[in-house]
Amino acid sequence: MGGVSKGKRNLITDIAGLMVGNAQDDAIKTGTTVLVADKPFTASVHVMGGAPGTKETDLLAPDKTVAQVDALVLSGGSAFGLDACSGVMDGLRAMGRGFAIGDMRIPIVPGAIVFDLINGGNKDWDENPYRALGRQALENVQADFATGTAGAGTGAMAAMQKGGLGSASLTLPDGTTVGALVVVNALGSVTTPGDTHFWAAPFELGAEFGGKGPDPTAGHVNLQASRKEQAMMQQATAGANTTIAIVATDAPLSKTQCHRLAVTAHDGMARAIVPSHTPLDGDLVFGVATGEGSFVDQTRFRDVAAAGAVCLSRAIARGVYDATAAQDDIIPTYRSLNGLD
């Protein structure tokens, strides 16, 4: 993919019109992230993990009637976190946004969640906090947003280090922009044994996640025992993992092409997390397009989809690299393990 470069921000919001908002509760160790645009956008989804947690994703299938959505939500909180979508819907309705049926407007807000309920935070709430977090995240949307221990990545953990919220972008030679947004809470590891080298290193641009390069050793078949599993107690880990992502472009894609964009982006997840797509992960990718006009041909789509996978690999590594330590953490950060704090 010669001639490509990072976007100005190296965030999914390098795609014109897209904005991201984060909200978090540091005491609970959880949060929510929302992606919106200045107008409804085309979206689809593909699930490859065995334990997904979702809301309104059926309508994103290529054969379903709804053509566009108003926002996408990524959240912590497991099933509780799906209520973040309701908070975003409340906020969008107050703005007068949503699908018009008669005098009513119904915001279309699909979402997905990760499990972060055993991560050291205080989960003894009286009222589900995620509806309020969703509304707050919508109120916080902007082009520049925090990554790492922020938003839906606040309480995330990968196998060996704290996870986090990651993002990355690419500009293709024809000017098309592609970007990814991801919450890394995987069963698998984003680093090779030794905690220093990222699986995604071959795709790094500059030193966006430390510049350590690929691991010079080879034959990584037997991976290290997971710090995450040990910290959470093995009997509590079933279904306690997931990587959820959005891959977007300003190219004009059909809903079917958005689905294929999501399918191809899973390649980027598998390159960056080992193992990925396990029965105990809820791995999924939303595919998003904001462009208008004639749909791209297959040659151009191939380049956009390949760039989406690369962006997702980079965003996964960045989410872990940017994570910061917090009180009561039960596993270390990449930065602390590598003397960067």
XYZ file of C-alpha atoms in Angstrom:
341
model
C 0.000 0.000 0.000
C 2.589 2.521 -1.131
C 1.829 6.224 -1.010
C -0.360 6.091 2.080
C 0.106 8.304 5.123
C -1.363 8.879 8.563
C -4.181 11.355 8.776
C -3.576 14.713 10.451
C -4.862 13.526 13.838
C -4.239 9.808 13.297
C -7.786 9.313 14.574
C -10.999 8.099 13.005
C -12.146 11.725 13.054
C -9.750 12.477 10.194
C -12.818 11.450 8.196
C -14.668 14.718 7.674
C -17.914 14.984 9.603
C -17.162 12.264 12.153
C -16.855 13.094 15.846
C -16.206 10.947 18.907
C -17.278 11.514 22.492
C -16.031 9.814 25.647
C -17.504 9.586 29.124
C -16.168 7.577 32.018
C -16.489 6.871 35.730
C -13.048 6.283 37.202
C -14.428 4.884 40.456
C -16.387 2.203 38.626
C -13.527 1.809 36.100
C -15.779 1.917 33.077
C -17.001 4.215 30.370
C -18.708 4.762 27.055
C -17.657 6.039 23.643
C -19.969 7.287 20.890
C -19.348 7.953 17.203
C -21.602 10.446 15.457
C -21.538 12.402 12.222
C -22.995 15.661 11.056
C -25.705 13.616 9.301
C -26.852 9.968 9.232
C -24.343 7.513 7.789
C -24.309 4.069 6.212
C -23.299 1.202 8.493
C -23.176 -2.558 8.743
C -21.557 -5.057 11.114
C -19.811 -8.412 11.208
C -19.404 -10.566 14.326
C -16.653 -13.194 14.596
C -16.404 -13.688 18.352
C -18.389 -16.345 20.149
C -19.846 -14.164 22.919
C -21.101 -10.831 21.542
C -23.193 -8.274 23.379
C -25.101 -5.975 21.031
C -28.107 -3.742 20.477
C -29.889 -3.054 17.175
C -27.262 -4.860 15.102
C -29.772 -7.039 13.216
C -30.967 -3.992 11.309
C -27.422 -3.478 9.979
C -27.560 -6.646 7.865
C -27.330 -5.773 4.151
C -30.833 -7.102 3.457
C -32.551 -5.079 6.191
C -34.558 -1.944 5.435
C -32.792 0.698 7.525
C -30.227 2.346 5.270
C -28.451 4.686 7.691
C -27.882 5.202 11.413
C -27.465 8.256 13.627
C -24.703 7.026 15.951
C -22.764 3.974 17.072
C -21.969 3.213 20.704
C -19.072 1.251 22.193
C -19.380 0.709 25.937
C -18.071 -1.079 28.962
C -20.463 -2.674 31.408
C -21.381 -5.929 29.708
C -25.195 -6.151 29.355
C -25.614 -3.124 31.628
C -23.615 -1.075 29.122
C -26.174 -1.538 26.366
C -28.223 1.099 28.191
C -25.658 3.676 27.000
C -27.418 3.510 23.642
C -30.594 4.785 25.340
C -28.745 7.805 26.710
C -27.405 8.604 23.249
C -30.907 8.226 21.827
C -32.225 10.671 24.435
C -29.613 13.239 23.456
C -30.129 12.840 19.718
C -33.904 13.109 20.081
C -33.435 16.348 22.015
C -31.425 17.612 19.031
C -34.268 16.745 16.686
C -32.339 13.944 15.049
C -33.601 10.497 14.104
C -35.598 8.521 11.582
C -38.835 10.398 10.830
C -42.115 8.538 11.162
C -45.026 10.985 11.104
C -44.386 13.563 13.803
C -41.905 11.327 15.616
C -38.166 11.018 15.221
C -36.497 7.808 16.322
C -32.686 7.917 16.549
C -31.094 4.729 15.218
C -28.245 3.883 17.596
C -26.726 0.392 17.399
C -24.117 -0.514 19.998
C -21.803 -3.160 21.377
C -20.271 -3.808 24.781
C -17.214 -5.260 26.477
C -17.072 -7.007 29.852
C -15.225 -4.880 32.431
C -17.072 -5.886 35.601
C -14.134 -7.611 37.326
C -11.365 -5.049 36.986
C -10.918 -3.551 40.442
C -13.559 -0.814 40.249
C -16.513 -0.294 42.565
C -19.526 -1.866 40.860
C -21.912 -1.408 43.786
C -24.255 1.029 42.032
C -27.939 1.532 42.898
C -28.915 2.633 39.396
C -27.476 1.564 36.061
C -24.960 4.346 35.247
C -24.652 3.704 31.530
C -27.648 5.668 30.275
C -26.150 8.792 31.850
C -22.689 7.922 30.521
C -24.118 7.569 27.024
C -25.799 10.979 27.188
C -22.606 12.525 28.566
C -20.474 10.942 25.838
C -22.773 12.432 23.196
C -22.458 15.849 24.815
C -18.653 15.481 24.709
C -18.278 14.720 20.987
C -15.435 16.455 19.189
C -12.812 15.805 16.539
C -9.972 15.442 19.057
C -10.519 12.851 21.760
C -8.493 10.899 24.298
C -7.307 7.351 23.692
C -5.993 4.678 26.071
C -7.698 4.745 29.472
C -10.644 6.792 28.282
C -14.275 6.303 27.367
C -15.184 2.675 26.727
C -11.523 1.756 27.161
C -11.386 2.944 30.778
C -11.737 -0.505 32.333
C -10.525 -2.652 29.448
C -7.853 -5.344 29.803
C -6.004 -7.496 27.296
C -4.285 -10.730 28.317
C -1.000 -9.246 29.509
C -1.615 -5.502 30.012
C -4.403 -3.015 30.482
C -6.394 -2.531 27.322
C -7.853 0.719 26.161
C -9.475 2.846 23.488
C -7.446 3.083 20.291
C -7.742 4.874 16.989
C -5.738 5.303 13.783
C -6.219 6.613 10.253
C -4.774 6.411 6.749
C -5.029 8.662 3.713
C -4.810 6.764 0.438
C -3.091 8.110 -2.709
C -6.452 9.105 -4.233
C -7.302 11.168 -1.129
C -9.702 8.658 0.422
C -9.503 8.560 4.217
C -9.953 5.399 6.271
C -9.977 5.204 10.067
C -10.558 2.829 12.963
C -11.830 3.137 16.524
C -11.509 0.175 18.892
C -11.949 -0.967 22.489
C -9.330 -3.598 23.313
C -10.534 -5.987 26.011
C -9.288 -9.216 24.487
C -8.731 -12.728 25.763
C -5.591 -12.750 23.608
C -2.398 -10.737 23.884
C -1.457 -7.703 21.813
C 2.251 -8.308 22.539
C 4.560 -11.207 21.860
C 6.107 -13.006 24.860
C 8.198 -10.478 26.764
C 5.633 -7.644 26.810
C 7.647 -5.360 24.506
C 6.884 -6.092 20.856
C 3.393 -5.635 19.445
C 1.955 -8.212 17.075
C 0.882 -5.210 14.975
C 4.452 -3.888 14.678
C 4.792 -4.557 10.910
C 1.989 -2.052 10.294
C 3.244 0.739 12.581
C 3.716 4.183 11.031
C 6.504 6.146 12.695
C 6.590 5.453 16.417
C 2.843 5.678 17.030
C 3.029 2.823 19.538
C 6.652 3.006 20.622
C 8.585 2.103 17.498
C 10.014 -1.138 18.934
C 9.535 -2.957 15.636
C 8.707 -6.636 15.134
C 9.907 -9.236 17.611
C 13.260 -10.560 16.302
C 12.530 -14.033 17.702
C 10.166 -16.475 16.043
C 7.973 -19.494 16.691
C 5.502 -17.967 19.125
C 3.155 -20.901 19.522
C 3.045 -21.366 23.291
C 1.996 -18.002 24.692
C 2.484 -16.723 28.226
C -0.077 -17.427 30.924
C -2.584 -14.611 30.865
C -2.202 -12.024 33.638
C -5.818 -11.107 33.023
C -7.074 -14.629 33.686
C -4.922 -14.948 36.791
C -6.089 -11.612 38.154
C -9.776 -12.240 37.467
C -9.721 -15.847 38.706
C -10.092 -18.441 35.998
C -13.597 -19.432 36.955
C -14.766 -15.874 36.263
C -13.326 -15.399 32.785
C -15.929 -17.071 30.601
C -17.365 -14.404 28.325
C -15.254 -11.725 30.032
C -13.466 -10.650 26.860
C -14.188 -8.754 23.676
C -12.661 -6.400 21.131
C -15.223 -4.120 19.510
C -14.360 -1.757 16.703
C -15.578 0.680 14.070
C -13.816 0.965 10.722
C -14.921 3.941 8.629
C -14.214 5.686 5.347
C -15.292 8.772 3.450
C -15.578 6.702 0.267
C -19.171 6.176 -0.929
C -19.932 2.576 -0.001
C -23.188 0.689 -0.185
C -24.532 -1.067 2.893
C -23.316 -4.358 1.421
C -19.842 -2.892 0.932
C -19.884 -1.638 4.537
C -20.548 -5.222 5.576
C -17.577 -6.438 3.529
C -15.457 -3.629 4.998
C -16.272 -4.987 8.461
C -15.519 -8.552 7.384
C -12.109 -7.613 5.974
C -11.252 -5.486 9.015
C -11.292 -8.622 11.154
C -8.024 -9.519 9.412
C -6.503 -6.541 11.184
C -7.805 -7.783 14.511
C -6.278 -11.215 13.976
C -2.918 -9.659 13.074
C -2.863 -7.590 16.261
C -4.317 -9.952 18.899
C -3.244 -13.562 19.440
C -5.492 -15.483 19.765
C -8.516 -13.569 18.507
C -12.119 -14.472 17.653
C -12.247 -17.112 20.371
C -15.474 -18.601 21.769
C -14.947 -16.428 24.866
C -14.591 -13.148 22.932
C -17.437 -11.081 21.513
C -15.298 -9.676 18.710
C -17.174 -7.531 16.204
C -16.523 -4.717 13.746
C -18.905 -2.063 12.486
C -18.253 -0.869 8.922
C -19.141 2.788 8.254
C -19.205 5.010 5.168
C -19.939 8.731 5.018
C -19.373 9.398 1.305
C -22.108 10.266 -1.155
C -22.435 9.564 -4.862
C -21.853 6.476 -6.979
C -20.614 3.482 -5.045
C -16.950 2.639 -5.514
C -15.925 -0.131 -7.895
C -14.341 -3.351 -6.703
C -10.781 -2.211 -7.325
C -11.159 0.893 -5.200
C -13.114 -1.017 -2.572
C -10.296 -3.553 -2.285
C -7.865 -0.756 -1.378
C -10.262 0.809 1.124
C -10.923 -2.535 2.813
C -7.210 -3.387 3.008
C -6.532 0.017 4.577
C -9.305 -0.603 7.112
C -7.636 -3.791 8.314
C -4.295 -2.009 8.661
C -5.900 0.855 10.584
C -7.546 -1.582 12.969
C -4.247 -3.373 13.714
C -2.587 -0.041 14.482
C -5.517 1.217 16.550
C -5.436 -1.931 18.711
C -1.761 -1.450 19.521
C -2.276 2.261 20.175
C -5.122 1.577 22.593
C -2.863 -0.582 24.752
C 0.204 1.633 24.323
C -1.751 4.723 25.452
C -3.320 3.091 28.534
C -2.381 4.691 31.838
C -2.246 3.332 35.365
C -5.075 4.014 37.796
C -5.838 3.206 41.415
C -6.826 -0.422 42.099
C -5.676 -1.728 38.704
C -5.374 -5.500 38.759
C -2.876 -5.816 35.888
C -0.075 -3.475 34.752
C 0.035 -1.151 31.763
C 2.309 -1.611 28.762
C 4.029 1.614 29.750
C 4.831 0.447 33.272
C 6.125 -2.913 32.041
C 8.462 -1.117 29.645
C 9.656 1.690 31.952
C 7.746 4.431 30.115
C 5.769 5.858 33.052
